[in-house]
Short mmCIF file of C-alpha atoms in Angstrom, two decimals:
data_model
loop_
_atom_site.label_atom_id
_atom_site.label_comp_id
_atom_site.label_asym_id
_atom_site.label_seq_id
_atom_site.Cartn_x
_atom_site.Cartn_y
_atom_site.Cartn_z
CA UNK A 44 -40.02 -28.65 -50.18
CA UNK A 45 -39.33 -29.89 -46.65
CA UNK A 46 -36.17 -31.44 -45.29
CA UNK A 47 -36.44 -34.63 -43.23
CA UNK A 48 -34.41 -35.25 -40.11
CA UNK A 49 -34.53 -38.58 -38.28
CA UNK A 50 -33.64 -38.26 -34.62
CA UNK A 51 -34.33 -41.06 -32.12
CA UNK A 52 -36.98 -42.61 -34.40
CA UNK A 53 -38.90 -39.36 -34.72
CA UNK A 54 -39.22 -37.39 -37.92
CA UNK A 55 -38.82 -33.63 -37.78
CA UNK A 56 -39.76 -31.48 -40.76
CA UNK A 57 -38.06 -28.16 -41.35
CA UNK A 58 -40.11 -26.08 -43.73
CA UNK A 59 -38.40 -23.77 -46.20
CA UNK A 60 -41.26 -21.25 -45.84
CA UNK A 61 -40.58 -20.36 -42.21
CA UNK A 62 -37.54 -18.11 -41.79
CA UNK A 63 -34.90 -18.76 -39.15
CA UNK A 64 -35.48 -16.90 -35.89
CA UNK A 65 -33.30 -15.76 -32.98
CA UNK A 66 -31.16 -18.69 -31.76
CA UNK A 67 -31.65 -20.72 -34.97
CA UNK A 68 -29.41 -18.31 -36.86
CA UNK A 69 -25.87 -19.74 -36.77
CA UNK A 70 -24.06 -17.62 -39.42
CA UNK A 71 -20.79 -15.91 -38.41
CA UNK A 72 -21.56 -12.55 -40.03
CA UNK A 73 -24.95 -10.97 -40.60
CA UNK A 74 -26.13 -7.71 -42.15
CA UNK A 75 -28.58 -6.27 -39.60
CA UNK A 76 -31.56 -4.04 -40.43
CA UNK A 77 -34.08 -2.59 -37.99
CA UNK A 78 -37.86 -2.68 -38.43
CA UNK A 79 -37.71 0.93 -39.71
CA UNK A 80 -35.28 -0.06 -42.49
CA UNK A 81 -32.23 1.49 -40.80
CA UNK A 82 -29.04 -0.49 -41.39
CA UNK A 83 -27.01 -1.27 -38.30
CA UNK A 84 -24.16 -2.82 -40.31
CA UNK A 85 -22.46 -6.21 -40.28
CA UNK A 86 -22.36 -7.99 -36.91
CA UNK A 87 -21.87 -11.45 -35.51
CA UNK A 88 -24.97 -13.53 -34.79
CA UNK A 89 -24.49 -13.10 -31.04
CA UNK A 90 -24.23 -9.29 -31.26
CA UNK A 91 -27.30 -9.13 -33.51
CA UNK A 92 -29.30 -11.32 -31.13
CA UNK A 93 -28.25 -9.14 -28.16
CA UNK A 94 -29.33 -6.02 -30.08
CA UNK A 95 -32.72 -7.61 -30.85
CA UNK A 96 -33.24 -8.64 -27.23
CA UNK A 97 -32.25 -5.15 -26.07
CA UNK A 98 -35.01 -3.75 -28.29
CA UNK A 99 -37.49 -6.43 -27.14
CA UNK A 100 -37.97 -7.85 -30.64
CA UNK A 101 -37.04 -10.90 -32.70
CA UNK A 102 -34.14 -11.46 -35.08
CA UNK A 103 -35.49 -12.83 -38.39
CA UNK A 104 -33.38 -14.01 -41.34
CA UNK A 105 -35.04 -12.44 -44.40
CA UNK A 106 -32.42 -13.03 -47.11
CA UNK A 107 -30.43 -16.21 -46.40
CA UNK A 108 -28.94 -16.36 -49.91
CA UNK A 109 -27.24 -12.93 -49.64
CA UNK A 110 -23.56 -12.58 -48.74
CA UNK A 111 -23.58 -11.94 -45.77
CA UNK A 112 -27.14 -13.08 -44.93
CA UNK A 113 -29.57 -10.26 -44.11
CA UNK A 114 -31.48 -10.31 -40.83
CA UNK A 115 -34.13 -7.92 -39.61
CA UNK A 116 -34.97 -6.92 -36.07
CA UNK A 117 -38.78 -6.95 -35.86
CA UNK A 118 -41.78 -8.22 -33.93
CA UNK A 119 -42.20 -11.55 -35.72
CA UNK A 120 -45.66 -12.40 -34.34
CA UNK A 121 -46.99 -9.04 -35.56
CA UNK A 122 -45.34 -9.62 -38.95
CA UNK A 123 -46.95 -13.09 -39.27
CA UNK A 124 -50.36 -11.65 -38.31
CA UNK A 125 -50.11 -8.91 -40.96
CA UNK A 126 -48.88 -11.43 -43.55
CA UNK A 127 -51.84 -13.74 -42.84
CA UNK A 128 -54.20 -10.75 -43.12
CA UNK A 129 -52.70 -9.78 -46.52
CA UNK A 130 -52.93 -13.37 -47.77
CA UNK A 131 -56.59 -13.55 -46.72
CA UNK A 132 -57.35 -10.30 -48.57
CA UNK A 133 -55.59 -11.58 -51.68
CA UNK A 134 -57.62 -14.80 -51.58
CA UNK A 135 -60.83 -12.76 -51.36
CA UNK A 136 -59.89 -10.75 -54.45
CA UNK A 137 -58.87 -13.84 -56.39
CA UNK A 138 -61.52 -15.20 -58.74
CA UNK A 139 -61.56 -18.90 -59.53
CA UNK A 140 -62.61 -19.85 -63.03
CA UNK A 141 -64.50 -23.11 -63.33
CA UNK A 142 -64.77 -25.14 -66.51
CA UNK A 143 -68.30 -26.23 -67.29
CA UNK A 144 -68.95 -28.99 -69.79
CA UNK A 145 -71.81 -29.24 -72.27
CA UNK A 146 -72.30 -32.48 -74.17
CA UNK A 147 -73.89 -32.52 -77.57
CA UNK A 148 -74.68 -35.40 -79.91
CA UNK A 149 -74.70 -35.80 -83.69
CA UNK A 150 -78.47 -36.18 -83.84
CA UNK A 151 -79.44 -33.31 -81.51
CA UNK A 152 -82.80 -31.69 -82.22
CA UNK A 153 -83.41 -27.92 -82.50
CA UNK A 154 -85.11 -27.58 -79.10
CA UNK A 155 -82.36 -29.45 -77.27
CA UNK A 156 -79.72 -27.48 -79.19
CA UNK A 157 -81.29 -24.15 -78.17
CA UNK A 158 -81.52 -25.30 -74.53
CA UNK A 159 -77.80 -26.18 -74.54
CA UNK A 160 -76.96 -22.80 -76.14
CA UNK A 161 -78.92 -20.95 -73.44
CA UNK A 162 -77.24 -22.95 -70.68
CA UNK A 163 -73.81 -22.22 -72.20
CA UNK A 164 -74.61 -18.50 -72.33
CA UNK A 165 -75.47 -18.59 -68.60
CA UNK A 166 -72.18 -20.31 -67.80
CA UNK A 167 -70.15 -17.81 -69.81
CA UNK A 168 -72.05 -14.83 -68.38
CA UNK A 169 -71.11 -16.11 -64.92
CA UNK A 170 -67.43 -16.04 -65.97
CA UNK A 171 -66.84 -19.77 -66.37
CA UNK A 172 -64.95 -21.39 -69.20
CA UNK A 173 -66.86 -23.76 -71.42
CA UNK A 174 -65.93 -27.20 -72.70
CA UNK A 175 -68.21 -28.48 -75.45
CA UNK A 176 -67.93 -32.15 -76.37
CA UNK A 177 -69.52 -34.63 -78.74
CA UNK A 178 -68.90 -38.33 -78.17
CA UNK A 179 -68.93 -40.35 -81.36
CA UNK A 180 -70.31 -43.87 -81.01
CA UNK A 181 -70.17 -46.79 -83.41
CA UNK A 182 -70.73 -45.78 -87.03
CA UNK A 183 -70.66 -42.09 -86.08
CA UNK A 184 -66.85 -42.39 -86.17
CA UNK A 185 -67.08 -42.59 -89.95
CA UNK A 186 -68.41 -38.99 -90.13
CA UNK A 187 -66.52 -36.73 -87.72
CA UNK A 188 -67.11 -33.77 -90.07
CA UNK A 189 -70.80 -33.80 -88.99
CA UNK A 190 -69.73 -33.30 -85.38
CA UNK A 191 -67.37 -30.47 -86.36
CA UNK A 192 -70.23 -28.80 -88.23
CA UNK A 193 -72.47 -29.00 -85.14
CA UNK A 194 -69.70 -27.50 -83.01
CA UNK A 195 -69.24 -24.59 -85.42
CA UNK A 196 -73.01 -24.01 -85.47
CA UNK A 197 -72.94 -24.05 -81.65
CA UNK A 198 -70.13 -21.45 -81.58
CA UNK A 199 -72.08 -19.19 -83.98
CA UNK A 200 -75.23 -19.57 -81.86
CA UNK A 201 -73.36 -18.42 -78.75
CA UNK A 202 -72.77 -15.01 -80.31
CA UNK A 203 -69.91 -12.66 -81.02
CA UNK A 204 -68.96 -11.90 -77.40
CA UNK A 205 -67.67 -15.49 -77.10
CA UNK A 206 -64.03 -16.35 -77.75
CA UNK A 207 -63.32 -19.86 -79.06
CA UNK A 208 -60.09 -20.76 -77.22
CA UNK A 209 -59.62 -24.11 -78.96
CA UNK A 210 -61.30 -24.91 -82.25
CA UNK A 211 -63.28 -28.18 -82.57
CA UNK A 212 -60.87 -31.10 -82.87
CA UNK A 213 -61.28 -34.85 -82.93
CA UNK A 214 -59.46 -36.46 -80.00
CA UNK A 215 -60.01 -40.20 -79.88
CA UNK A 216 -63.78 -40.73 -79.90
CA UNK A 217 -64.60 -37.18 -78.83
CA UNK A 218 -64.74 -33.85 -80.59
CA UNK A 219 -63.77 -31.11 -78.14
CA UNK A 220 -64.02 -27.33 -78.26
CA UNK A 221 -63.19 -24.79 -75.56
CA UNK A 222 -64.74 -21.32 -75.31
CA UNK A 223 -64.75 -18.39 -72.91
CA UNK A 224 -65.99 -14.82 -72.69
CA UNK A 225 -64.04 -12.16 -74.57
CA UNK A 226 -64.48 -9.72 -71.66
CA UNK A 227 -62.75 -12.04 -69.15
CA UNK A 228 -59.31 -11.28 -70.60
#
């Protein structure tokens, strides 16, 4: 995403995320817009820069792919501050979904099974996705249908408000199933 420039044994990175400002803009013709959205028309880069300096603001290239490129006269530091503030607010509103794993075995007892079901319900109530796995060892590989039956019993024990995203399936030596809450969608 960055371009590399080697100059006197130093490496300079030019990021594609940062727009060109003021003197960096070298295009012959530019479409100029003010901070209010008013169009000033098509000008040369020098005229646009003079207009921005006259207003005490920066010249920022906002649409480099347009013909001619579009630049805006604005206070760039204020724009960056507001953009950072918006990004921070968006990150606060964003919810990360974790995947929690519960491991079962073919010879799990009723008490252990119920404990795992209760733990899974807590995870799903918290909004996490659930990965349920059974590792088959040795002669257990001869009877993967027993593991699938335990997985289906586990899914029924979780209740009806649970959505099985991926049905139990044998993958190598493991039987995997993924589940999540129906209300999370």
